[in-house]
mmCIF file of C-alpha atoms and ligand atoms in Angstrom:
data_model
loop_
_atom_site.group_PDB
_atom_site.id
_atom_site.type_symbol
_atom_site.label_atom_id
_atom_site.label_comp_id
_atom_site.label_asym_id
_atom_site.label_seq_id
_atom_site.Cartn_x
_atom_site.Cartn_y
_atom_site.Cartn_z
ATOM 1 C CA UNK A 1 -123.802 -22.577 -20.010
ATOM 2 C CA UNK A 2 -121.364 -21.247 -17.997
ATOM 3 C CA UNK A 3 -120.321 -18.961 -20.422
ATOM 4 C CA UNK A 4 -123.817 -17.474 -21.041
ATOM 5 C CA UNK A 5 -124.097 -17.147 -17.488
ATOM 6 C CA UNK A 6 -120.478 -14.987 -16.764
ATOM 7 C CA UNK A 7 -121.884 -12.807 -19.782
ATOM 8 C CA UNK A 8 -125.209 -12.018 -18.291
ATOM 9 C CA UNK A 9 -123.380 -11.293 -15.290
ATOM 10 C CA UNK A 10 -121.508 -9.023 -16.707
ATOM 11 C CA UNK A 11 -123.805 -7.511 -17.877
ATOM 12 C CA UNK A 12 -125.484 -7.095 -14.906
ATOM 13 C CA UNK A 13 -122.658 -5.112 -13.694
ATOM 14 C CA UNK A 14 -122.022 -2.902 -16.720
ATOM 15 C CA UNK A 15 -125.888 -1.953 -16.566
ATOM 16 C CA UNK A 16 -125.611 -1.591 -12.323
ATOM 17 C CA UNK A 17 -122.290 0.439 -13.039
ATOM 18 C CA UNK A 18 -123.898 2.676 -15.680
ATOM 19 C CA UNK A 19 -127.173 3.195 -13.681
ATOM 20 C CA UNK A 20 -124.548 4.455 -10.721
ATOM 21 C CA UNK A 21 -122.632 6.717 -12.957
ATOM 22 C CA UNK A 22 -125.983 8.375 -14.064
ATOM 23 C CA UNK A 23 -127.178 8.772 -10.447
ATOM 24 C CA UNK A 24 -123.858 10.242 -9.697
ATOM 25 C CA UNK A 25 -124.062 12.571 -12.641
ATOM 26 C CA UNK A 26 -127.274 13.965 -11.209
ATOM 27 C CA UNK A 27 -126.349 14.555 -7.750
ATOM 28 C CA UNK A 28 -123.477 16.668 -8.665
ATOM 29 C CA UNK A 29 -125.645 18.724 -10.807
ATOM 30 C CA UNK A 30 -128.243 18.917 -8.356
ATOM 31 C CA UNK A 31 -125.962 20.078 -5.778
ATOM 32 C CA UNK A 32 -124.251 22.210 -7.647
ATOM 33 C CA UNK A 33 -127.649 24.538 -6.600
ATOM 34 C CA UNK A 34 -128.385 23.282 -3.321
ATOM 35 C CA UNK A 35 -127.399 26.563 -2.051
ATOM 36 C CA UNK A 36 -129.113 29.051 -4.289
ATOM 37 C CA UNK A 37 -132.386 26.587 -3.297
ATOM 38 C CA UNK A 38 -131.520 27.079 -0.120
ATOM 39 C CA UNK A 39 -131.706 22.837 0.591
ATOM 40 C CA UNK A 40 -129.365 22.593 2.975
ATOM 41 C CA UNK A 41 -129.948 22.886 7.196
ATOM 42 C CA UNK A 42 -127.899 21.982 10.001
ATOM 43 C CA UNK A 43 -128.407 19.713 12.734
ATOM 44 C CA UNK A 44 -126.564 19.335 16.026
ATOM 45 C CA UNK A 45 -126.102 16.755 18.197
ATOM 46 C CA UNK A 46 -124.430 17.799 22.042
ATOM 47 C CA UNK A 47 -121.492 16.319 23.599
ATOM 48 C CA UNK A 48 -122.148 15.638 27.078
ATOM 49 C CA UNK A 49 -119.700 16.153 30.081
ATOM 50 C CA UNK A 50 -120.098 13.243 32.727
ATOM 51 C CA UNK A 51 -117.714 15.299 34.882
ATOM 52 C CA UNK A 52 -118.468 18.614 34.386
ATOM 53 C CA UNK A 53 -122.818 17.402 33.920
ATOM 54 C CA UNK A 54 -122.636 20.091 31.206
ATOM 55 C CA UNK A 55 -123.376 20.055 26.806
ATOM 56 C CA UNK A 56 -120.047 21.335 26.570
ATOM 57 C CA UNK A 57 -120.155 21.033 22.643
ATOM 58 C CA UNK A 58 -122.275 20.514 19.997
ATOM 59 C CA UNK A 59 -121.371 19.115 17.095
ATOM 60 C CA UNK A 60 -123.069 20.875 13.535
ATOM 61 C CA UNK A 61 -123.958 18.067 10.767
ATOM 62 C CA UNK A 62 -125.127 18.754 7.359
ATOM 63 C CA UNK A 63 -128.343 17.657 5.610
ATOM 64 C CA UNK A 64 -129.733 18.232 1.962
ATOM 65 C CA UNK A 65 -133.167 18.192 1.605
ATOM 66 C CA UNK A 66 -132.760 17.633 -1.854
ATOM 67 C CA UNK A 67 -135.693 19.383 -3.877
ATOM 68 C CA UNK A 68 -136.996 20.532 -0.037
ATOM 69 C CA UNK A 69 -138.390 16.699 0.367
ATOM 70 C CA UNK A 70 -135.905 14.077 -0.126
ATOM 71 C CA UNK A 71 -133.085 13.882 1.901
ATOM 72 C CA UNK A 72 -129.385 12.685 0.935
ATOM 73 C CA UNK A 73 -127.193 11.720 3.554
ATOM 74 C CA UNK A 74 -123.772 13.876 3.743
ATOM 75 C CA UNK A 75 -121.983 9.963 3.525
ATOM 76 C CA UNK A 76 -123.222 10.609 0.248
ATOM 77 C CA UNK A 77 -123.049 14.405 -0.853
ATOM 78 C CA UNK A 78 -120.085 15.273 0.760
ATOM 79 C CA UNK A 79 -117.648 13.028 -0.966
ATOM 80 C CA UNK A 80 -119.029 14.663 -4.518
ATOM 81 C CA UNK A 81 -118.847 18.091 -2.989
ATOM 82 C CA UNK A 82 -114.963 17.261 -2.175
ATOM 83 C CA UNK A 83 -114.556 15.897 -5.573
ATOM 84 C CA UNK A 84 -116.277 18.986 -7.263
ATOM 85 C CA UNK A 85 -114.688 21.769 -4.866
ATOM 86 C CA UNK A 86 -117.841 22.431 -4.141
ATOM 87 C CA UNK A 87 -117.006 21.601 -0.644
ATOM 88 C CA UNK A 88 -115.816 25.442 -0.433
ATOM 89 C CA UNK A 89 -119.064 27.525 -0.867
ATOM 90 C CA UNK A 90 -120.953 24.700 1.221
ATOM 91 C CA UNK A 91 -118.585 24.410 3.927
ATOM 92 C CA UNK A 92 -118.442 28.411 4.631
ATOM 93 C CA UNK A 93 -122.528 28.219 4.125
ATOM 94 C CA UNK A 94 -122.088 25.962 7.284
ATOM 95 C CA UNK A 95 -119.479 27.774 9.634
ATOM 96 C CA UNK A 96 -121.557 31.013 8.980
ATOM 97 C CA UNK A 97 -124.480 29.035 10.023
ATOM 98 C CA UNK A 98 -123.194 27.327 12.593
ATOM 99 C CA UNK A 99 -122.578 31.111 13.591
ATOM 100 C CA UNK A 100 -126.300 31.875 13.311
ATOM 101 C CA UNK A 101 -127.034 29.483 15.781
ATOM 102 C CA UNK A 102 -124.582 29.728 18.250
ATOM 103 C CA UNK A 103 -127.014 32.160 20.480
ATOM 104 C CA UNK A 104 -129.907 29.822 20.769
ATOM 105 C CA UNK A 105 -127.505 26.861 21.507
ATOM 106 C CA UNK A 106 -125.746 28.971 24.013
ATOM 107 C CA UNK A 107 -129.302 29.457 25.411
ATOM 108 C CA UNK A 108 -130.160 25.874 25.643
ATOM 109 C CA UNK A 109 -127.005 24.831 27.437
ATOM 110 C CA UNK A 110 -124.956 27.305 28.249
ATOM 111 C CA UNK A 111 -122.489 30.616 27.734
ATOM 112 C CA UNK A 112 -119.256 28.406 27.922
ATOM 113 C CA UNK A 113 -120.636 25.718 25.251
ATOM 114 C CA UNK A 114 -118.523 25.357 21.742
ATOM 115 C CA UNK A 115 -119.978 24.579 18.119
ATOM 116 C CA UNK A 116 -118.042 21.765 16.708
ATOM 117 C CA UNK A 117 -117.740 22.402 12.856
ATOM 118 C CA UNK A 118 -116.582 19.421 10.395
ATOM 119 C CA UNK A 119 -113.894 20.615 7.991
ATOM 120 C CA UNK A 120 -112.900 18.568 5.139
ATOM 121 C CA UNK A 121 -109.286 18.514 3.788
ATOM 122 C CA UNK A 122 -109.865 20.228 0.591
ATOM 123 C CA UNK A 123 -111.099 23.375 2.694
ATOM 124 C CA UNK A 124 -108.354 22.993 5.241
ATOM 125 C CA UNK A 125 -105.609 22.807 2.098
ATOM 126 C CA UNK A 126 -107.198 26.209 0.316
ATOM 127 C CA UNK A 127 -104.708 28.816 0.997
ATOM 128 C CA UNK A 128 -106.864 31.653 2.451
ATOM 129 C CA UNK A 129 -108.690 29.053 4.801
ATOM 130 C CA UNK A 130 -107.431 30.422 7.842
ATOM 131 C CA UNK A 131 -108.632 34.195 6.504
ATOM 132 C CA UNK A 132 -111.915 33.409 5.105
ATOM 133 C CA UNK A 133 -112.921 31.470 8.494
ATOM 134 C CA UNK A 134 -111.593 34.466 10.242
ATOM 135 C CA UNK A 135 -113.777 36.911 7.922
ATOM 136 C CA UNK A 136 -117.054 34.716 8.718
ATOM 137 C CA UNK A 137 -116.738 34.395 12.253
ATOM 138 C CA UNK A 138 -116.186 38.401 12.544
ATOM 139 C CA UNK A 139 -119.033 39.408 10.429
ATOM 140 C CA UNK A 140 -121.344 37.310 12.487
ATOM 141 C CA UNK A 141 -119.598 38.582 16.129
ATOM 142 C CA UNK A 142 -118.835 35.098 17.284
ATOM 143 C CA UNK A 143 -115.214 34.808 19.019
ATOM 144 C CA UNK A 144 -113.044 31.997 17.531
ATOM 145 C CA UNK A 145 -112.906 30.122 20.777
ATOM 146 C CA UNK A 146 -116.707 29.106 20.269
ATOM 147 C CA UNK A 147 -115.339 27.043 17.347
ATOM 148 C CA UNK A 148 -113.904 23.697 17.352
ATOM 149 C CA UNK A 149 -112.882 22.670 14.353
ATOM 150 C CA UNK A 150 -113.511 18.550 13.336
ATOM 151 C CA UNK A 151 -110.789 17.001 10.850
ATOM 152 C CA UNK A 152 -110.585 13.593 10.021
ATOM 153 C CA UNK A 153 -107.416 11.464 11.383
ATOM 154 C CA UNK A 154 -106.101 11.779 7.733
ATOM 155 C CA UNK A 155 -105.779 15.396 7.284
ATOM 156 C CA UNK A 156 -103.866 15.411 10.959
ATOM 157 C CA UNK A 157 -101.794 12.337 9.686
ATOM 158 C CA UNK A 158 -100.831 13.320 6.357
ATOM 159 C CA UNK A 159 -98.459 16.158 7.518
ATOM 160 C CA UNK A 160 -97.678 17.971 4.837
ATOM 161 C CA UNK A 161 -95.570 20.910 6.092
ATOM 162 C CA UNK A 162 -98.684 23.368 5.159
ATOM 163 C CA UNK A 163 -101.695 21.158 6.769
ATOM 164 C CA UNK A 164 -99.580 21.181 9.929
ATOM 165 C CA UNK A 165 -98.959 24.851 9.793
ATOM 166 C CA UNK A 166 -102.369 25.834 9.597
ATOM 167 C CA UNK A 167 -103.441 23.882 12.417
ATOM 168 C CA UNK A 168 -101.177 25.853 14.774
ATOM 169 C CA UNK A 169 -101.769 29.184 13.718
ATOM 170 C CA UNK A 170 -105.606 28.119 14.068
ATOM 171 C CA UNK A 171 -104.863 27.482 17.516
ATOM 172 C CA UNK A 172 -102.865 30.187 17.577
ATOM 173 C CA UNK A 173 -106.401 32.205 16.993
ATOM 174 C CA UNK A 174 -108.490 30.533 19.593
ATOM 175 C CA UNK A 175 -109.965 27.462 17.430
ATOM 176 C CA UNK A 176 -109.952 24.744 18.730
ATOM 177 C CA UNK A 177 -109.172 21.220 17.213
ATOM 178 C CA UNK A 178 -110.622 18.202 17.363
ATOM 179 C CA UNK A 179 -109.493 15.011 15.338
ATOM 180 C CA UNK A 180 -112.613 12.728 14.437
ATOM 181 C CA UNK A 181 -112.930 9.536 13.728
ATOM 182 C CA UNK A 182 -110.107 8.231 15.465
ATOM 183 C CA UNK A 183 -108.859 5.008 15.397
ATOM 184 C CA UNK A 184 -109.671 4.539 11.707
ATOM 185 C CA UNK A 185 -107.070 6.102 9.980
ATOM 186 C CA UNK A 186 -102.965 4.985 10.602
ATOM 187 C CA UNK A 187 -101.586 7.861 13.152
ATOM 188 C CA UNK A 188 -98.823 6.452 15.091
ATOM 189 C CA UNK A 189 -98.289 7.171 18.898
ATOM 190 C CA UNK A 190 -95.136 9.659 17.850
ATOM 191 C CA UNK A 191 -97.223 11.126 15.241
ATOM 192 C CA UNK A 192 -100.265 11.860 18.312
ATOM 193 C CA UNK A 193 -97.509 13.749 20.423
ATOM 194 C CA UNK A 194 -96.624 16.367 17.611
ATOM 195 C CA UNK A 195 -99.984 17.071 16.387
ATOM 196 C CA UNK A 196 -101.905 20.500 17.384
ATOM 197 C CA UNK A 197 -105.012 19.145 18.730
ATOM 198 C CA UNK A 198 -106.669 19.367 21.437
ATOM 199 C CA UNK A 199 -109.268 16.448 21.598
ATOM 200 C CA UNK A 200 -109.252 13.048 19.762
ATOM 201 C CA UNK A 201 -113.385 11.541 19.198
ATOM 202 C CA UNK A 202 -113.187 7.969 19.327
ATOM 203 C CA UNK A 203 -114.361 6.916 16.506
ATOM 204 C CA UNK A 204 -118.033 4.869 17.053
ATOM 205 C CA UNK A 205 -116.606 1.553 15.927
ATOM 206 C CA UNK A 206 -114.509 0.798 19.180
ATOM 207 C CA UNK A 207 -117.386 1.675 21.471
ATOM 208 C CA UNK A 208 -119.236 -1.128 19.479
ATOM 209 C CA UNK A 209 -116.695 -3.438 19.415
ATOM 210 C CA UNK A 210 -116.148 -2.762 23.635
ATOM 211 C CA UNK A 211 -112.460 -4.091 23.817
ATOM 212 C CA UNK A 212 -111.377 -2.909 27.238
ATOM 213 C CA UNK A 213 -107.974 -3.137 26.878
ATOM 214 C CA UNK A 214 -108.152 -1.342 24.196
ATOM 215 C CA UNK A 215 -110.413 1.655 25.045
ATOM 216 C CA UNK A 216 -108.445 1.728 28.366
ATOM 217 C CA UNK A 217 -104.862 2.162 26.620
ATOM 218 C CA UNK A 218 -106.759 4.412 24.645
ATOM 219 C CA UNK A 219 -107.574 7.058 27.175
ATOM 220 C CA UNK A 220 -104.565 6.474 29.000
ATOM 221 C CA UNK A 221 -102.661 7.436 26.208
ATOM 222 C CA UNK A 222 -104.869 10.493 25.448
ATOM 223 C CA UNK A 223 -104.643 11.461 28.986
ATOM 224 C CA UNK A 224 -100.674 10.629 29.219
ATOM 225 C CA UNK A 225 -100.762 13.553 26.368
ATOM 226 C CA UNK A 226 -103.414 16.113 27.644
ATOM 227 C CA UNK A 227 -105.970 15.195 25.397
ATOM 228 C CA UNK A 228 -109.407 15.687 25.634
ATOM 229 C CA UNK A 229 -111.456 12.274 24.676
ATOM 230 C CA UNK A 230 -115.024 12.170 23.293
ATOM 231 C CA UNK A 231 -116.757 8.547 22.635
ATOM 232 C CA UNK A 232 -118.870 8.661 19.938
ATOM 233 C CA UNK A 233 -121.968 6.836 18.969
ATOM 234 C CA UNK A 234 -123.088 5.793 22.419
ATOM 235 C CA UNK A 235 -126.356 4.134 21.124
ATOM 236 C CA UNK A 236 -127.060 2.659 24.891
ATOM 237 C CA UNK A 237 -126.791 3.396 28.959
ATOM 238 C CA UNK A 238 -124.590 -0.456 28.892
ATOM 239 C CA UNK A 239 -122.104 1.137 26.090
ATOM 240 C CA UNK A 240 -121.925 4.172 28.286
ATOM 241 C CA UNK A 241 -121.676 2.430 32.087
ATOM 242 C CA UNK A 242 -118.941 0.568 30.583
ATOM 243 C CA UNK A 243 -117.195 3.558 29.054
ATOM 244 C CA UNK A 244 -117.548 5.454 32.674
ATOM 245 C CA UNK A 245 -115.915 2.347 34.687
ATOM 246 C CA UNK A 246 -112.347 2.735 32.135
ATOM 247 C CA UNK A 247 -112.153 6.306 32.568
ATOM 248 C CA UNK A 248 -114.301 8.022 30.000
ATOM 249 C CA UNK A 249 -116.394 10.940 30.782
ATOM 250 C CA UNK A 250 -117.469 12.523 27.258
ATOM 251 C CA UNK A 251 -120.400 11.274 25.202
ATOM 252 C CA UNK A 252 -121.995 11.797 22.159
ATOM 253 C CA UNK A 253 -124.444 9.288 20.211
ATOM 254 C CA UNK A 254 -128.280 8.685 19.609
ATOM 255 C CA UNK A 255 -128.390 7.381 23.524
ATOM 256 C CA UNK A 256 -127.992 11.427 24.924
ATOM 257 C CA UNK A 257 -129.661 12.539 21.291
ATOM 258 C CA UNK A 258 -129.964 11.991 17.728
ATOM 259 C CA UNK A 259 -128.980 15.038 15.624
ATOM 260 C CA UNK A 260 -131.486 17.919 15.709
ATOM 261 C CA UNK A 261 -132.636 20.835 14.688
ATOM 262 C CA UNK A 262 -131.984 23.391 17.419
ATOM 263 C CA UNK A 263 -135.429 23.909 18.799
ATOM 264 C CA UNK A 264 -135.799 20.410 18.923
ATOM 265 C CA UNK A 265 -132.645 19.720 20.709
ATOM 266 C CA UNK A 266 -133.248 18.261 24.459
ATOM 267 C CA UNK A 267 -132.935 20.610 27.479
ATOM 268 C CA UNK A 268 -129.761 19.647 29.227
ATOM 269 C CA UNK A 269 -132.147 18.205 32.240
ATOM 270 C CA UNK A 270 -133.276 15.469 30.027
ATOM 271 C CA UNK A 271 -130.145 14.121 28.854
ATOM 272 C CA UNK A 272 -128.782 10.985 30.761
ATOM 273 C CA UNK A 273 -126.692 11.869 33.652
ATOM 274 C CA UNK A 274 -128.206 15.232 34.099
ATOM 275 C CA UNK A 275 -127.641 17.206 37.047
ATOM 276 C CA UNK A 276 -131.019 16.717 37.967
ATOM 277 C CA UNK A 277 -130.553 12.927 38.597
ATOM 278 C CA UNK A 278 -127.865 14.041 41.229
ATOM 279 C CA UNK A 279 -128.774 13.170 44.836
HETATM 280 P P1 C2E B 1 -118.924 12.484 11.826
HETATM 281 O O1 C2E B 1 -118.440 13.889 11.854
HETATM 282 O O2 C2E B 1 -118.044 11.461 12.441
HETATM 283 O O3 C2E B 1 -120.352 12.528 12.494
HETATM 284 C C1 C2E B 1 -120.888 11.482 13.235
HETATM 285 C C2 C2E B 1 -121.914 10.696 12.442
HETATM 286 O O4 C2E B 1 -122.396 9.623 13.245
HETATM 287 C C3 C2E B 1 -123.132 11.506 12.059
HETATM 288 O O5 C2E B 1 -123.618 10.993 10.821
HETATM 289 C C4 C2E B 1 -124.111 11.187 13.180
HETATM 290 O O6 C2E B 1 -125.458 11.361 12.832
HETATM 291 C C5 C2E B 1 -123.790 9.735 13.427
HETATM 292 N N1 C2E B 1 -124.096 9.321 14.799
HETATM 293 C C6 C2E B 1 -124.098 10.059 15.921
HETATM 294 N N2 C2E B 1 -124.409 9.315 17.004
HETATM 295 C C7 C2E B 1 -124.592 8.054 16.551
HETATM 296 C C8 C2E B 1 -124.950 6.811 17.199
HETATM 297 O O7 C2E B 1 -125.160 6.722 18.410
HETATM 298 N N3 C2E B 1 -125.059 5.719 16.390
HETATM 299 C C9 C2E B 1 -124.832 5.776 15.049
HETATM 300 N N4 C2E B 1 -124.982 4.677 14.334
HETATM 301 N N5 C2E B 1 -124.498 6.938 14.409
HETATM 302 C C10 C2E B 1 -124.385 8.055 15.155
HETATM 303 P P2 C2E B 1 -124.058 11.963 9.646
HETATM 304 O O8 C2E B 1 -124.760 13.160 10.180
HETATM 305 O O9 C2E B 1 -124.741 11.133 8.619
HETATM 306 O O10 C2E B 1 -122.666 12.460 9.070
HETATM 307 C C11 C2E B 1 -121.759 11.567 8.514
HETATM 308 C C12 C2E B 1 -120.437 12.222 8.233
HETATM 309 O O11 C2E B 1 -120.562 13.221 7.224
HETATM 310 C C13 C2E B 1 -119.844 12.935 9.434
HETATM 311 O O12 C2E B 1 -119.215 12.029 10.298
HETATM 312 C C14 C2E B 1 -118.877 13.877 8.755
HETATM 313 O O13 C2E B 1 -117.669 13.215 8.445
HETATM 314 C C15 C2E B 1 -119.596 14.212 7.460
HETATM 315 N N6 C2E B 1 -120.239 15.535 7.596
HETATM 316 C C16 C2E B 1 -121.424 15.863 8.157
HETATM 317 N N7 C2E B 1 -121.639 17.199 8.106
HETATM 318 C C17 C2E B 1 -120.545 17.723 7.515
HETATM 319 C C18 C2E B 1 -120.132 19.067 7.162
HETATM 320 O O14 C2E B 1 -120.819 20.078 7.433
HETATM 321 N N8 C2E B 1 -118.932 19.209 6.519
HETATM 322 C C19 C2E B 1 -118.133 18.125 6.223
HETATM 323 N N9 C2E B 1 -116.967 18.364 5.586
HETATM 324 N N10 C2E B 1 -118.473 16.880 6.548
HETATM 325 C C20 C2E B 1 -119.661 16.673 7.175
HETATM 326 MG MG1 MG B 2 -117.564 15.047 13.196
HETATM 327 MG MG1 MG B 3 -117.158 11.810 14.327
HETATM 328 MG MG1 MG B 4 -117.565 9.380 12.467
#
């Protein structure tokens, strides 16, 4: 019996693994044409200033409307887009359209406001990067210091001689650089005080675990090194009260907005702490 029974469940995982492959197989050739489609649009979600009651970024995130109905999360497209390189054409499809949009976001919130663009390593490690970014941003007359750039802890962390090279010199330019996710990926402190970054976003997974002595040493740290800090994934005004009392002041999560399409975005007035709730 219990033989019969390891077999069927193995062969419950050889059909499950097969099924998986084929699914795979089709999303990579489906994306493959998401751009001559024309399936993909951006969304944005702002980063809000507690302090300075201003957007003073907004972050750019990626969706497929796969066939123009069904949509595939990027947790989902983006890894196969890394694996097939098709990460390049897609990722310059969404700095040049981040580009686009910059006007009407400036409009919403502000001149001074930033689009925050999510770069992946395999763009970041292509050698003419630095040029191609460059090229974009000039044909569409945006100035480099409306872009922050968003890399995962891992690209920052993995140092090779090149990946730290290109940071600076994109600094050097006027980019700006945040490093996402934080907390998730195995920077040390000495590692933190040689990277060229400007902000560190915490990544959403401390704010729901809401371990004061740890977000405290946190932004002390980041603050002990001129950082800027961003909490992400504020889903409530509790999450965010208890942020404010240990020292945070930047938000982003559903609680100030869900990701949007820019017309849909909220006017600054009706995000949480507001100027308009001053008095
Ligand atoms: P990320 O850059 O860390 O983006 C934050 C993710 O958290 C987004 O998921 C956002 O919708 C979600 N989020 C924001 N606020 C909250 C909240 O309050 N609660 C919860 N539960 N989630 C929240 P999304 O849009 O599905 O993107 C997932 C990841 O895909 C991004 O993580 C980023 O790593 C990647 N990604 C998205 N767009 C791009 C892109 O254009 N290029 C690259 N290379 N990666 C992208
Ligand atoms: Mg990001
Ligand atoms: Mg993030
Ligand atoms: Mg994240």
């Amino acid at each position: 019996h219990a033989k019969s029974l390891g077999r069927s469940r193995y062969h419950i995982f050889d059909t499950d693994f097969r099924y998986e492959q084929i699914i795979r197989f089709d999303l990579e050739l489906e994306l493959n044409n998401c751009l001559e489609k024309d399936e993909l649009q951006l969304v944005y979600q702002p980063i809000y200033s507690v302090k300075q009651q201003k957007v003073i970024t907004v972050e750019a995130l990626l969706r497929w409307y796969k066939d123009h109905s069904q949509i595939v999360s990027p947790v989902e497209f983006i890894p196969v887009a890394e694996e097939t390189r098709l990460i390049i054409p897609i990722g310059e499809w969404v700095i040049r359209q981040a580009c686009r949009d910059l006007p009407q976001l400036q409009q919403k919130y502000g001149q001074s406001i930033r689009v925050a663009v999510n770069i992946s390593r395999i763009q970041l490690d292509e050698p003419d990067f630095i040029e191609r970014l460059n090229q974009i941003v000039q044909e569409e007359g945006i100035s480099a210091r409306y872009i922050d750039l968003e890399i995962t802890e891992s690209v920052a962390t993995s140092n090779t001689v090149e990946e730290q090279s290109s940071l600076v010199k994109l600094r050097e330019q006027g980019y700006t650089i945040s490093l996402d996710d934080f907390g998730t990926g195995y920077s040390s402190l000495s590692m933190l005080t040689r990277l060229p970054i400007d902000t560190i976003k915490i990544d959403r997974s401390f704010v729901t675990q809401m371990n004061p002595p740890v977000l405290k040493a946190l932004i002390t740290m980041a603050e002990a090194l001129d950082l800027n800090v961003v909490a992400e994934g504020i889903e409530d005004q509790e999450q965010c009260q208890h942020l404010l009392k240990l020292g945070y002041t930047e938000f982003q999560g559903y609680w100030f907005s869900y990701p949007l399409a820019v017309s849909q975005l909220p006017a600054l007035s009706n995000l949480p702490y507001a100027p308009t709730d001053r008095n």
